[in-house]
PDB file of C-alpha atoms in Angstrom:
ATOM      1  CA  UNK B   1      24.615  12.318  10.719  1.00 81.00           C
ATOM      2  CA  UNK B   2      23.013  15.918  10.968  1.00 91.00           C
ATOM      3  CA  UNK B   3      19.612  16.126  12.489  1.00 95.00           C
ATOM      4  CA  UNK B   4      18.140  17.760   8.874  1.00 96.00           C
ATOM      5  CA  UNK B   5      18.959  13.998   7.668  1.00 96.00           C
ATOM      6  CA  UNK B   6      16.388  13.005  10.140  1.00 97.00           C
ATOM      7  CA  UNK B   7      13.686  15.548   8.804  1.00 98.00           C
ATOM      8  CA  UNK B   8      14.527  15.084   5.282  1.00 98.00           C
ATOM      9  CA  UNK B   9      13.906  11.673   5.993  1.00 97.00           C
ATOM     10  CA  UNK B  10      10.424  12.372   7.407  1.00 98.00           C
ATOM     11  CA  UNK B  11       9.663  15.317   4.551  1.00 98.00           C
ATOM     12  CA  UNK B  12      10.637  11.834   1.940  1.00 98.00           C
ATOM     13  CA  UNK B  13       7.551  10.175   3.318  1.00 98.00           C
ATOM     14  CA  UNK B  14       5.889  12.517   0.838  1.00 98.00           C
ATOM     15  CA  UNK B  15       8.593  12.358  -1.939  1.00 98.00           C
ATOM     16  CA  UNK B  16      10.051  16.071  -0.791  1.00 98.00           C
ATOM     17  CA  UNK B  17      13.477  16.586   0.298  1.00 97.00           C
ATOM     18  CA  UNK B  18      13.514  18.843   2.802  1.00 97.00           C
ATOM     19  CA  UNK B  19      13.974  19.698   6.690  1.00 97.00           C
ATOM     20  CA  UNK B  20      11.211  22.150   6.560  1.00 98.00           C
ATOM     21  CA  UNK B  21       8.979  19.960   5.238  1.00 98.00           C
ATOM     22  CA  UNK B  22       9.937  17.425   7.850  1.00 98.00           C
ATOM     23  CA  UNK B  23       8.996  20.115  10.885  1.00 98.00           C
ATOM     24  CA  UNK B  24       5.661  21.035   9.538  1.00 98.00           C
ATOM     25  CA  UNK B  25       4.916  17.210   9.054  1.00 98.00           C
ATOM     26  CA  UNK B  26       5.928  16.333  12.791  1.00 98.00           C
ATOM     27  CA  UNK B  27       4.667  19.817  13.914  1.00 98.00           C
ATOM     28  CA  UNK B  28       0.767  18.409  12.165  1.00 98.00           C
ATOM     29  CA  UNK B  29       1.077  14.916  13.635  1.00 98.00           C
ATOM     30  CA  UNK B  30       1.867  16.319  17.095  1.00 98.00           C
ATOM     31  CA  UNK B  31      -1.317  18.324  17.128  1.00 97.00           C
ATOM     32  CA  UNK B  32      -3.189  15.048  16.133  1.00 96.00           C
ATOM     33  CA  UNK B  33      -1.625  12.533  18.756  1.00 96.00           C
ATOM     34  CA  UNK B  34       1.999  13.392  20.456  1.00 97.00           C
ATOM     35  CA  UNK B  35       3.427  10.220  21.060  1.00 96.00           C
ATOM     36  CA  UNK B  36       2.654   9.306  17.144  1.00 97.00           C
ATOM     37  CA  UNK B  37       5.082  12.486  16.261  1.00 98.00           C
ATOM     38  CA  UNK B  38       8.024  11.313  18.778  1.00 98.00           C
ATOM     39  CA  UNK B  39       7.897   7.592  17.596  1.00 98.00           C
ATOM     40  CA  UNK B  40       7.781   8.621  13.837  1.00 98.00           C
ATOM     41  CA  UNK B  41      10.844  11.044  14.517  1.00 98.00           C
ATOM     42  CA  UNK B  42      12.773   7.926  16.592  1.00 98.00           C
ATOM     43  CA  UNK B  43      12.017   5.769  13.613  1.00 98.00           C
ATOM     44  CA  UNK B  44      13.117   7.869  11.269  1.00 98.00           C
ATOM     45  CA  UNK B  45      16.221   8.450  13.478  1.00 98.00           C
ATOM     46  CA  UNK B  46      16.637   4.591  13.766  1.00 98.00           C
ATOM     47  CA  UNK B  47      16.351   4.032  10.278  1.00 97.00           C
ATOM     48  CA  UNK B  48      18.699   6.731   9.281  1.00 97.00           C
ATOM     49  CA  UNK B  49      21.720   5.288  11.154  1.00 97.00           C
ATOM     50  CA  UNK B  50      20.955   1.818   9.850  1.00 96.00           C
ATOM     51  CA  UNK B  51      21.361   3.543   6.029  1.00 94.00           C
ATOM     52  CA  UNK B  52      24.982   4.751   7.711  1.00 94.00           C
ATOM     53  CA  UNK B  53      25.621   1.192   8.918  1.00 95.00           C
ATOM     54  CA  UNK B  54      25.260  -0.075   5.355  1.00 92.00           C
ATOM     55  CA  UNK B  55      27.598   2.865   3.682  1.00 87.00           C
ATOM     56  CA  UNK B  56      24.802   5.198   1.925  1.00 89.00           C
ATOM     57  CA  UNK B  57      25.633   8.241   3.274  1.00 91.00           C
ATOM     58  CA  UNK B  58      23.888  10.106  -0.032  1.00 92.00           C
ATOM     59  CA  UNK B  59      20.881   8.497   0.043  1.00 94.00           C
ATOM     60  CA  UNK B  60      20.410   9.437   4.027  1.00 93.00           C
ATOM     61  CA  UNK B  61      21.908  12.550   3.302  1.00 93.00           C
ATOM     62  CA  UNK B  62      18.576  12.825   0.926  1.00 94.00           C
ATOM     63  CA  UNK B  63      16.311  11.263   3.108  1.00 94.00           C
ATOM     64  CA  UNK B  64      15.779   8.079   1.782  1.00 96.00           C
ATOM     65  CA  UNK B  65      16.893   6.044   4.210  1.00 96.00           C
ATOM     66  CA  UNK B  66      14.291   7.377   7.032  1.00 97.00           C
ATOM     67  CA  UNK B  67      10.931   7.607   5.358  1.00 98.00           C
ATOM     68  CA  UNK B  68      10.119   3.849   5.842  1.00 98.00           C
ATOM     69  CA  UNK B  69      10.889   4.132   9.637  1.00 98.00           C
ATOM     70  CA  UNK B  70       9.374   7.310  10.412  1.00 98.00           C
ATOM     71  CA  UNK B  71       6.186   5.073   9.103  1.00 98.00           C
ATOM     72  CA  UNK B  72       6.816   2.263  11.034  1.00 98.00           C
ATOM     73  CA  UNK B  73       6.520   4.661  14.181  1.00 98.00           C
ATOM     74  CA  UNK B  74       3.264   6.659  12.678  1.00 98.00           C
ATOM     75  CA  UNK B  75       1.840   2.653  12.619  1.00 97.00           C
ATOM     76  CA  UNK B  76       3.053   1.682  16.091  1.00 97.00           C
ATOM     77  CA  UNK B  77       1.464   5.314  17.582  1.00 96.00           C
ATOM     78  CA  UNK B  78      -2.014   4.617  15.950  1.00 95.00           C
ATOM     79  CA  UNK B  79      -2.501   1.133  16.308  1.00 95.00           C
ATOM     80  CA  UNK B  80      -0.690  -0.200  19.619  1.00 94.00           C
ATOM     81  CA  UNK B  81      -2.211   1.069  22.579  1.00 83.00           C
ATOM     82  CA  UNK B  82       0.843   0.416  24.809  1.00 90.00           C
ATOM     83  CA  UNK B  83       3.852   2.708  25.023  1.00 92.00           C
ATOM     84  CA  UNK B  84       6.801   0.484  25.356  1.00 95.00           C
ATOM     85  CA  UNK B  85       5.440  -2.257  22.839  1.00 97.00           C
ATOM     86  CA  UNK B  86       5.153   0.674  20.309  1.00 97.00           C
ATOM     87  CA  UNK B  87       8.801   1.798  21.247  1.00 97.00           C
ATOM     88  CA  UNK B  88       9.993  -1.405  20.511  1.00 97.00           C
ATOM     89  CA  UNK B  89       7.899  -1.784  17.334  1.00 98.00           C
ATOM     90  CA  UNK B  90       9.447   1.143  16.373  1.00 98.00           C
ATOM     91  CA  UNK B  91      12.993   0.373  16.990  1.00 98.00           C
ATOM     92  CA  UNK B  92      12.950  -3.273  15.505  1.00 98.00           C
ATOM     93  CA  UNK B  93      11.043  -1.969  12.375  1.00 98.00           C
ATOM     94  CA  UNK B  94      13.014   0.675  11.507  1.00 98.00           C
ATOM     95  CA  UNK B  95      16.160  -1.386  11.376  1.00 98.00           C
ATOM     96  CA  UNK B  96      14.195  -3.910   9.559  1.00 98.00           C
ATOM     97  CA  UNK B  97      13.454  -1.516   6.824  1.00 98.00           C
ATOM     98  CA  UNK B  98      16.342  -1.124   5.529  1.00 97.00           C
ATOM     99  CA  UNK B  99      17.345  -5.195   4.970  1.00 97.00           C
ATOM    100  CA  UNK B 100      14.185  -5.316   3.472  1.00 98.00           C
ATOM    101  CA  UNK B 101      14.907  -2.458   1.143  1.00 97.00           C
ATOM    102  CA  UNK B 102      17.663  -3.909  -0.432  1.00 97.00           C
ATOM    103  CA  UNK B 103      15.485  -7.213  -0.982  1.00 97.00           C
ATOM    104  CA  UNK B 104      12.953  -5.029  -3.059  1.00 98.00           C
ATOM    105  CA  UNK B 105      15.895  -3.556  -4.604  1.00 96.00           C
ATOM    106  CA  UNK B 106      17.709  -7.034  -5.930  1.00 97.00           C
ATOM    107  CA  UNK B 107      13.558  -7.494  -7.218  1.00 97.00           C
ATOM    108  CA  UNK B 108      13.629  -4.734  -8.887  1.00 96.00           C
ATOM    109  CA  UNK B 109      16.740  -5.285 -10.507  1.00 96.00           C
ATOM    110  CA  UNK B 110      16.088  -8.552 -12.299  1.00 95.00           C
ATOM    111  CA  UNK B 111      15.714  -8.847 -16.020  1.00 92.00           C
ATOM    112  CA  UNK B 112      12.464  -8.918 -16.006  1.00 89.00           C
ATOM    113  CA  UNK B 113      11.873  -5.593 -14.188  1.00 93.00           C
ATOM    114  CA  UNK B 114      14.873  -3.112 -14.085  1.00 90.00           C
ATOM    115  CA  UNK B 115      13.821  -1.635 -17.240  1.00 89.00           C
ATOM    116  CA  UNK B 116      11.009   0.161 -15.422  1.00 91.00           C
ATOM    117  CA  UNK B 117      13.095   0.880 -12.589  1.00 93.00           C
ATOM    118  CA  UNK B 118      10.607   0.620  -9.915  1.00 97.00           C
ATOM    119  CA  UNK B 119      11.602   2.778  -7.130  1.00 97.00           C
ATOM    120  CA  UNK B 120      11.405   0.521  -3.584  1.00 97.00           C
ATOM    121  CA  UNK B 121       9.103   3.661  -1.695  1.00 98.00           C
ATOM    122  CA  UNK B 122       7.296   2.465   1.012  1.00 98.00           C
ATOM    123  CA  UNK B 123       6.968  -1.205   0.140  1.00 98.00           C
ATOM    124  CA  UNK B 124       9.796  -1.972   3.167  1.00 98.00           C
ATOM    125  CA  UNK B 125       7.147  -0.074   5.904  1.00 98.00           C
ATOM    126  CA  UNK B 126       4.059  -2.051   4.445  1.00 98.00           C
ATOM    127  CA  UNK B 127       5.530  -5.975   4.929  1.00 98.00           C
ATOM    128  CA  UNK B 128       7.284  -4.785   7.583  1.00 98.00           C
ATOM    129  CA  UNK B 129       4.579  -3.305   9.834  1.00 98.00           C
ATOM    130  CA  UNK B 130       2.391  -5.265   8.154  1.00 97.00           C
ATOM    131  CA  UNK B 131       3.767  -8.489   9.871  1.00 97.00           C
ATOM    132  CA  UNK B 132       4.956  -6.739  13.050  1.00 97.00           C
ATOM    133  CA  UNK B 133       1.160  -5.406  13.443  1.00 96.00           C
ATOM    134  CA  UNK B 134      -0.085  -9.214  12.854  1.00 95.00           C
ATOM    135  CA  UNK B 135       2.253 -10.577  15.631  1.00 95.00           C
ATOM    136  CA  UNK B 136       1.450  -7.614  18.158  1.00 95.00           C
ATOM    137  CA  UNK B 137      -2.534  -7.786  17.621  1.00 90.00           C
ATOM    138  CA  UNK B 138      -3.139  -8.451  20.831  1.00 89.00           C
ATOM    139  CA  UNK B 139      -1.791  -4.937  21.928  1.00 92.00           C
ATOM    140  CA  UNK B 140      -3.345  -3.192  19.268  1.00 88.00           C
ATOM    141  CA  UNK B 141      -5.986  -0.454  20.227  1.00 84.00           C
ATOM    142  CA  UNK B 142      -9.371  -0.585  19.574  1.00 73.00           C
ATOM    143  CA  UNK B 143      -9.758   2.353  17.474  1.00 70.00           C
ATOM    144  CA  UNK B 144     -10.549   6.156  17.673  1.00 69.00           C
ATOM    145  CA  UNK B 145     -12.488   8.396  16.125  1.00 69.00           C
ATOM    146  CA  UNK B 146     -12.013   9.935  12.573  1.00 87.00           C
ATOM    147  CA  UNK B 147     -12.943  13.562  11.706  1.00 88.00           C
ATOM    148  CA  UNK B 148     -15.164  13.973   8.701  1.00 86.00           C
ATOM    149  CA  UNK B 149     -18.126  16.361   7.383  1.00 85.00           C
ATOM    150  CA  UNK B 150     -20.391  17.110   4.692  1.00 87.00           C
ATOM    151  CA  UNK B 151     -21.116  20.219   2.901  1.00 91.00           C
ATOM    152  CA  UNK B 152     -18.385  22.593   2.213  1.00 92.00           C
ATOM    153  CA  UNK B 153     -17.101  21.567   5.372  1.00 94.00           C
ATOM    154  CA  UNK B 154     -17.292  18.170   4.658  1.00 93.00           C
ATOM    155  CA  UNK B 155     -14.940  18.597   1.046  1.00 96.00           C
ATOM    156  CA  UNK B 156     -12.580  20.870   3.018  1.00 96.00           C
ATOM    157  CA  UNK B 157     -12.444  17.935   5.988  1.00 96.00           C
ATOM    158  CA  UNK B 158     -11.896  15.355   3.230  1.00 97.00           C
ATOM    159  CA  UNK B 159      -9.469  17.122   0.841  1.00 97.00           C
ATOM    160  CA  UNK B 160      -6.956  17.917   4.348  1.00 97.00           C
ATOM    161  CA  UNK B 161      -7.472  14.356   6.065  1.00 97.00           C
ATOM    162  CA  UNK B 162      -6.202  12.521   2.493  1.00 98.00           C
ATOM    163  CA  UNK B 163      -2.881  14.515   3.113  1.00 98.00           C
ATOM    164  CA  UNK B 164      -3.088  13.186   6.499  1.00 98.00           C
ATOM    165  CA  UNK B 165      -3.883   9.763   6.631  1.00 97.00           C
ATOM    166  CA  UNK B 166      -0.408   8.779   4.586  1.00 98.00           C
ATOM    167  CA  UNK B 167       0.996   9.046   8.104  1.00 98.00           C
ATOM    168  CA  UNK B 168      -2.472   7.523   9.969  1.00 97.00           C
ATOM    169  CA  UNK B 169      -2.882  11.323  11.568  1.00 97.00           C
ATOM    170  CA  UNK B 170      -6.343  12.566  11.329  1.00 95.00           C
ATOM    171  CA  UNK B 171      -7.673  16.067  11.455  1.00 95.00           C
ATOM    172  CA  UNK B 172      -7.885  18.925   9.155  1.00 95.00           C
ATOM    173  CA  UNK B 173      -5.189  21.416  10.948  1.00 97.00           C
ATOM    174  CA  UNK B 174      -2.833  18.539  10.483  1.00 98.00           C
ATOM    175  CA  UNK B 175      -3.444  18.249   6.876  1.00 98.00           C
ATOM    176  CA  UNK B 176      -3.346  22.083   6.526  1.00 98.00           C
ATOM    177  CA  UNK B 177       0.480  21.822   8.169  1.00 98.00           C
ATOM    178  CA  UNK B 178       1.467  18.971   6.023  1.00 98.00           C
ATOM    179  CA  UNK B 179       0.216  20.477   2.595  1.00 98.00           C
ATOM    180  CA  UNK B 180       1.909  23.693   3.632  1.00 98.00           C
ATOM    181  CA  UNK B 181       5.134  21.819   3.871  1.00 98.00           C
ATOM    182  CA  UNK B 182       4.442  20.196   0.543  1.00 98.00           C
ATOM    183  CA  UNK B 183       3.601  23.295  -1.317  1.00 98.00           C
ATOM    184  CA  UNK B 184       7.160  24.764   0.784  1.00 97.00           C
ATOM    185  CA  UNK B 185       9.475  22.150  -0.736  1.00 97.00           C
ATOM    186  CA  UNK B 186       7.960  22.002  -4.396  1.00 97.00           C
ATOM    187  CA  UNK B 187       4.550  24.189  -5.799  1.00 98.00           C
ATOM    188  CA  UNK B 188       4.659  21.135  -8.501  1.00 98.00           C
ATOM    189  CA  UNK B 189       4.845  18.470  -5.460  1.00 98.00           C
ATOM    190  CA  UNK B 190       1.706  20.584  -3.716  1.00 98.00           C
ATOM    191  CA  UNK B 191      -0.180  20.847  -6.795  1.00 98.00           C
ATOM    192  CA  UNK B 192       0.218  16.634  -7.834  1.00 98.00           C
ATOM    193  CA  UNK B 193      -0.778  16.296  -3.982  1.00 98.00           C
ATOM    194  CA  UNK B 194      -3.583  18.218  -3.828  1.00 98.00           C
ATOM    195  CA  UNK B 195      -5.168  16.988  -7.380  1.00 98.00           C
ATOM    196  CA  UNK B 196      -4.987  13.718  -5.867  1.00 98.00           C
ATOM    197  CA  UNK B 197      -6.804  14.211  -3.067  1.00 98.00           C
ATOM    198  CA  UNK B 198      -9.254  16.584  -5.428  1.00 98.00           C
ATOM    199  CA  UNK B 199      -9.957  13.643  -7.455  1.00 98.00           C
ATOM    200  CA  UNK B 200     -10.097  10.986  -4.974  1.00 98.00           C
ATOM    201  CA  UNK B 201     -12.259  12.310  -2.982  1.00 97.00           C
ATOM    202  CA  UNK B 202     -14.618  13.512  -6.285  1.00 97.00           C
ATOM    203  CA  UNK B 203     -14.911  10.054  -7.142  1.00 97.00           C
ATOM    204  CA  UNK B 204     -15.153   7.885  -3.687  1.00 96.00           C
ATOM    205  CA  UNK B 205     -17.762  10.357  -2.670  1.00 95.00           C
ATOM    206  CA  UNK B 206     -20.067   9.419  -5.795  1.00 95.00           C
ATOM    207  CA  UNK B 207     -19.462   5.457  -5.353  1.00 94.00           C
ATOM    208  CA  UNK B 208     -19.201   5.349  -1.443  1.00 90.00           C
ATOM    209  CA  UNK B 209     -22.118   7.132  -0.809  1.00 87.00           C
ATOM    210  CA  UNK B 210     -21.023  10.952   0.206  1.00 91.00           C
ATOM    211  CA  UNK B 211     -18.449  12.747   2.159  1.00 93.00           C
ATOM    212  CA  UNK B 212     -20.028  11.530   5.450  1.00 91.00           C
ATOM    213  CA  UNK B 213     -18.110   8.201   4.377  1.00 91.00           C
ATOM    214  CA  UNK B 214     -15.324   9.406   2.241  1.00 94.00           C
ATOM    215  CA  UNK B 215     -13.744  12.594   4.162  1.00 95.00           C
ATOM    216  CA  UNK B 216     -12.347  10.803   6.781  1.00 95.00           C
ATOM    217  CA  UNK B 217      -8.995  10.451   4.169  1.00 95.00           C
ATOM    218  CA  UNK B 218      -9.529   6.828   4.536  1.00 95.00           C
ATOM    219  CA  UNK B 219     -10.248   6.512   0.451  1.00 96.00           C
ATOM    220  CA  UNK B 220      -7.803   8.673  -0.351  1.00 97.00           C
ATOM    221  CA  UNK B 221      -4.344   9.152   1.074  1.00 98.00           C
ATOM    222  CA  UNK B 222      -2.985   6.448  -1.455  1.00 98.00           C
ATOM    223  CA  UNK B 223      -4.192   8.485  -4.299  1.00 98.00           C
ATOM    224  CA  UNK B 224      -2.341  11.539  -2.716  1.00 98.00           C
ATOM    225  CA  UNK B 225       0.880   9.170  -2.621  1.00 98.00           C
ATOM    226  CA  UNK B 226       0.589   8.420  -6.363  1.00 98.00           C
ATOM    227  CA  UNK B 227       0.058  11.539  -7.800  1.00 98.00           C
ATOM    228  CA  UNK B 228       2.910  12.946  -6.551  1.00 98.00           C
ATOM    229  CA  UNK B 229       5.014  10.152  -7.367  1.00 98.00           C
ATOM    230  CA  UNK B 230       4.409  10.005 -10.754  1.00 98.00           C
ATOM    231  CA  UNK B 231       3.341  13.447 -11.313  1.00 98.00           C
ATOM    232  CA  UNK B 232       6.207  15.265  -9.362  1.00 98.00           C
ATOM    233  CA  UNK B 233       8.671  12.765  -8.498  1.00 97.00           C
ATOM    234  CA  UNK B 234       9.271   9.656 -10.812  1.00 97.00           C
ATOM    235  CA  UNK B 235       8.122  11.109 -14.435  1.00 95.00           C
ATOM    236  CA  UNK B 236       9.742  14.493 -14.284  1.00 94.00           C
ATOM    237  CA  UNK B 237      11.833  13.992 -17.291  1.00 91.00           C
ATOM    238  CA  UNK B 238       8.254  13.375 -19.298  1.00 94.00           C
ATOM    239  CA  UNK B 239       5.634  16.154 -20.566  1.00 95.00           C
ATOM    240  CA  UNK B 240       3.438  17.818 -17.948  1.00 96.00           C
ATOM    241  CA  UNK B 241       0.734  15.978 -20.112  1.00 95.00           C
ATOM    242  CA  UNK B 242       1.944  13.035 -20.090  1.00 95.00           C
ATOM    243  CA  UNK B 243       2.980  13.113 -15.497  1.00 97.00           C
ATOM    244  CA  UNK B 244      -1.045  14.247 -14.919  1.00 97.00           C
ATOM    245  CA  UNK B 245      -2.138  11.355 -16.970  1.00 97.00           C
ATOM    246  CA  UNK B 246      -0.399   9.186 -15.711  1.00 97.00           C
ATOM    247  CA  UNK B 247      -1.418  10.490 -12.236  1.00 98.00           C
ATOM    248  CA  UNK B 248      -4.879  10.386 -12.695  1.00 98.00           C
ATOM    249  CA  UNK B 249      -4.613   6.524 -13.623  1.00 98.00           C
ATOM    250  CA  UNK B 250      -2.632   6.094 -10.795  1.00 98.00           C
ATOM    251  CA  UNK B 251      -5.543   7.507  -8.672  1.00 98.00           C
ATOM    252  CA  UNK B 252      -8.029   5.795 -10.260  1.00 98.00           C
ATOM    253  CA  UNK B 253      -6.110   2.481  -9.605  1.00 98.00           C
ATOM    254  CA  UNK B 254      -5.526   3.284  -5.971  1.00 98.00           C
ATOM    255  CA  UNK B 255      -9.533   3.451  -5.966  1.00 98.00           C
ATOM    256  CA  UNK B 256      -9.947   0.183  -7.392  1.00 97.00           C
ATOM    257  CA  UNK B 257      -7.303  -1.952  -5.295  1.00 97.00           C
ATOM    258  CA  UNK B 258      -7.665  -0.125  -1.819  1.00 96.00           C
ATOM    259  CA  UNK B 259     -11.431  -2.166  -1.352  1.00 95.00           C
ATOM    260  CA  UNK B 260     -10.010  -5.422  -3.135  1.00 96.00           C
ATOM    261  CA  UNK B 261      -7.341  -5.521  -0.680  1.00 96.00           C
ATOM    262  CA  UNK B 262      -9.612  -4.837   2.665  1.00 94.00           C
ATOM    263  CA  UNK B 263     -11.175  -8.421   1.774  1.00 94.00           C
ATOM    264  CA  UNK B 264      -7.870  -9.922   2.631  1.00 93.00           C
ATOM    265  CA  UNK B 265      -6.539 -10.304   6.058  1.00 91.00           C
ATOM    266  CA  UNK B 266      -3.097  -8.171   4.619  1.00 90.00           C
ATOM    267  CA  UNK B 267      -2.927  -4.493   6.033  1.00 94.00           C
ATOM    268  CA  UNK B 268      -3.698  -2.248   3.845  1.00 97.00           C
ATOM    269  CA  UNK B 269      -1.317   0.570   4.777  1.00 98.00           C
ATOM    270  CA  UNK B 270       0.367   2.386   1.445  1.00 98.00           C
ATOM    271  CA  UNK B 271       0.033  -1.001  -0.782  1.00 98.00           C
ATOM    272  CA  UNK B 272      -2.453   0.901  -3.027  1.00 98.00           C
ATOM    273  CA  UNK B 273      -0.787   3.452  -3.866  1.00 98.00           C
ATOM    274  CA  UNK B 274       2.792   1.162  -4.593  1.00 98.00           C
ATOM    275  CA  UNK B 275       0.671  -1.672  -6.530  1.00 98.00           C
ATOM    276  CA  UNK B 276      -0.571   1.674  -8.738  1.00 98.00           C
ATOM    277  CA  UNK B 277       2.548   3.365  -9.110  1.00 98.00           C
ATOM    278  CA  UNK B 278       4.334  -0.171 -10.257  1.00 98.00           C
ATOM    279  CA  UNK B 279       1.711  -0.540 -13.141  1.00 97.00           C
ATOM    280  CA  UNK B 280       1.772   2.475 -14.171  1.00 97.00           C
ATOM    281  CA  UNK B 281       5.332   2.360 -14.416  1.00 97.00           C
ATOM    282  CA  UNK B 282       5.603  -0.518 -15.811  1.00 95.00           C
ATOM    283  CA  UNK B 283       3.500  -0.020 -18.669  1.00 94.00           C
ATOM    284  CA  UNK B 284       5.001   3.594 -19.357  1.00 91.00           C
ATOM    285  CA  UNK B 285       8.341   1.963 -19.271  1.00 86.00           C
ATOM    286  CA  UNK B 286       7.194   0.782 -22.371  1.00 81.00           C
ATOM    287  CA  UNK B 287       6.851   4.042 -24.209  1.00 73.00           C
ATOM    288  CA  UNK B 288      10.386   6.064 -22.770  1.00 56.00           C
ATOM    289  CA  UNK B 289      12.437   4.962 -19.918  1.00 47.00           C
ATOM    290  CA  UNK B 290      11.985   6.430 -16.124  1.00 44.00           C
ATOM    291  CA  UNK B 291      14.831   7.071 -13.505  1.00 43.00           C
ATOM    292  CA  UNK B 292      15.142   5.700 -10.252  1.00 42.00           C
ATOM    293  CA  UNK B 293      14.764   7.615  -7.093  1.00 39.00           C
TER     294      UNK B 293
END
């Protein structure tokens, strides 16, 4: 294991394969909250030798195995207020991701599905922290405050903070690093990012009342997620017309299921953007076939 496995890893959060990508990530969520940027880095680490345990050398030579741990520690920086619960969070979850990878994968595979090829993403961070989160609630913190504007300010706030909120960080300089290290690994991956977080935030502010409400990233980092998995990631073997529609139904999913999911007591974490990116797979599977990630 090389340490660039541990940064591609973090760079796969956002579907980009690189170590670069991985610094200026970690370099953005330091500047928000320190401890969040070690824990994601040890779960990312944790989750990395767990994909060597099980023999996958390529896919945590790409990354793949890391991603879902280096979330797991974002979570466990954000929401638990004490530092060796959220080191142990971290540890346990990580491992657990990648057991409950493979149980999305054997999913996936069945008759019913594997012509859509559904790629796993971040579904083994959501049930995992999402249960881990329920049992710890009790050491959970009670919240902090979230950046946000109006005005020009307010849309430059917003657009930055969607980009930041898929790891929980907050803040517009983080945002700025992590889109820079998007735009560094792919200008295709940048661009799909950034119209997601265009759009999203274009259409939250008109329902949700202006960008007072909507720039804190909080209606948008799921939309982000999707449009670069299906615009720069899943669909690339499709025309550019056919990867920014299906992005911008993505997005417009994420908008619908993100407040139908805060009425039930499961956190809400990255399921918005995975419920969007499974239907709109699964209905373009339909048309021409998709390949797995």
């Amino acid at each position: 294991m090389k340490i660039q496995d541990v940064l591609r890893g973090v760079s796969q959060i956002y579907f980009a394969r690189s170590s670069a990508t991985g610094v200026l990530i970690l370099a953005g969520v330091a500047l928000f909250d320190l401890r969040t940027a070690v824990l994601m880095a040890l779960g990312a680490l944790v989750q990395t030798l767990t994909g060597l345990a099980v023999k996958r050398p390529e896919a945590v030579t790409d990354g793949l195995f890391g991603f879902n741990g280096a979330l797991v520690g974002a979570a466990a920086g954000v929401q638990l207020q004490n530092w060796p619960i959220g080191l142990a969070m971290t540890v346990v979850g990580a491992a657990l991701c990648t057991p409950v990878h493979f149980a999305f994968e054997k999913l996936f595979a069945t008759k019913a599905l594997r012509g859509a090829a559904l790629p796993v993403s971040t579904a083994p961070f959501c049930t995992v922290t999402g249960i881990l989160i329920t049992l710890l609630a009790g050491f959970k913190a009670t919240g902090g405050a979230l950046s946000s504007g109006t005005g020009v300010n307010g849309v430059y706030v917003g657009l930055t903070n969607n980009i930041a909120e898929v790891v929980l960080a907050d803040g517009a300089v983080t945002g700025v690093l992590i889109a820079a290290g998007l735009f560094a690994a792919s200008l295709v991956l940048g661009g799909f990012a950034l119209w997601g977080s265009v759009l999203s935030l274009l259409i939250a502010s008109l329902v949700h009342g202006g960008l007072a409400t909507t720039s804190t990233g909080l209606f948008g980092y799921s939309a982000v997620l999707v449009s670069i998995a299906i615009g720069a990631t899943f669909w690339n073997d499709r025309p550019l017309s056919a990867r920014i529609t299906g992005a911008t139904v993505g997005i417009l999913l994420t908008l619908c299921i993100q407040p139908l999911l805060t009425l039930t007591p499961i956190p809400v974490y990255t399921w918005p953007f995975l419920l969007s990116m499974w239907i709109v797979m699964l209905v373009g599977s339909k048309f021409t076939p998709t390949a797995q990630k």
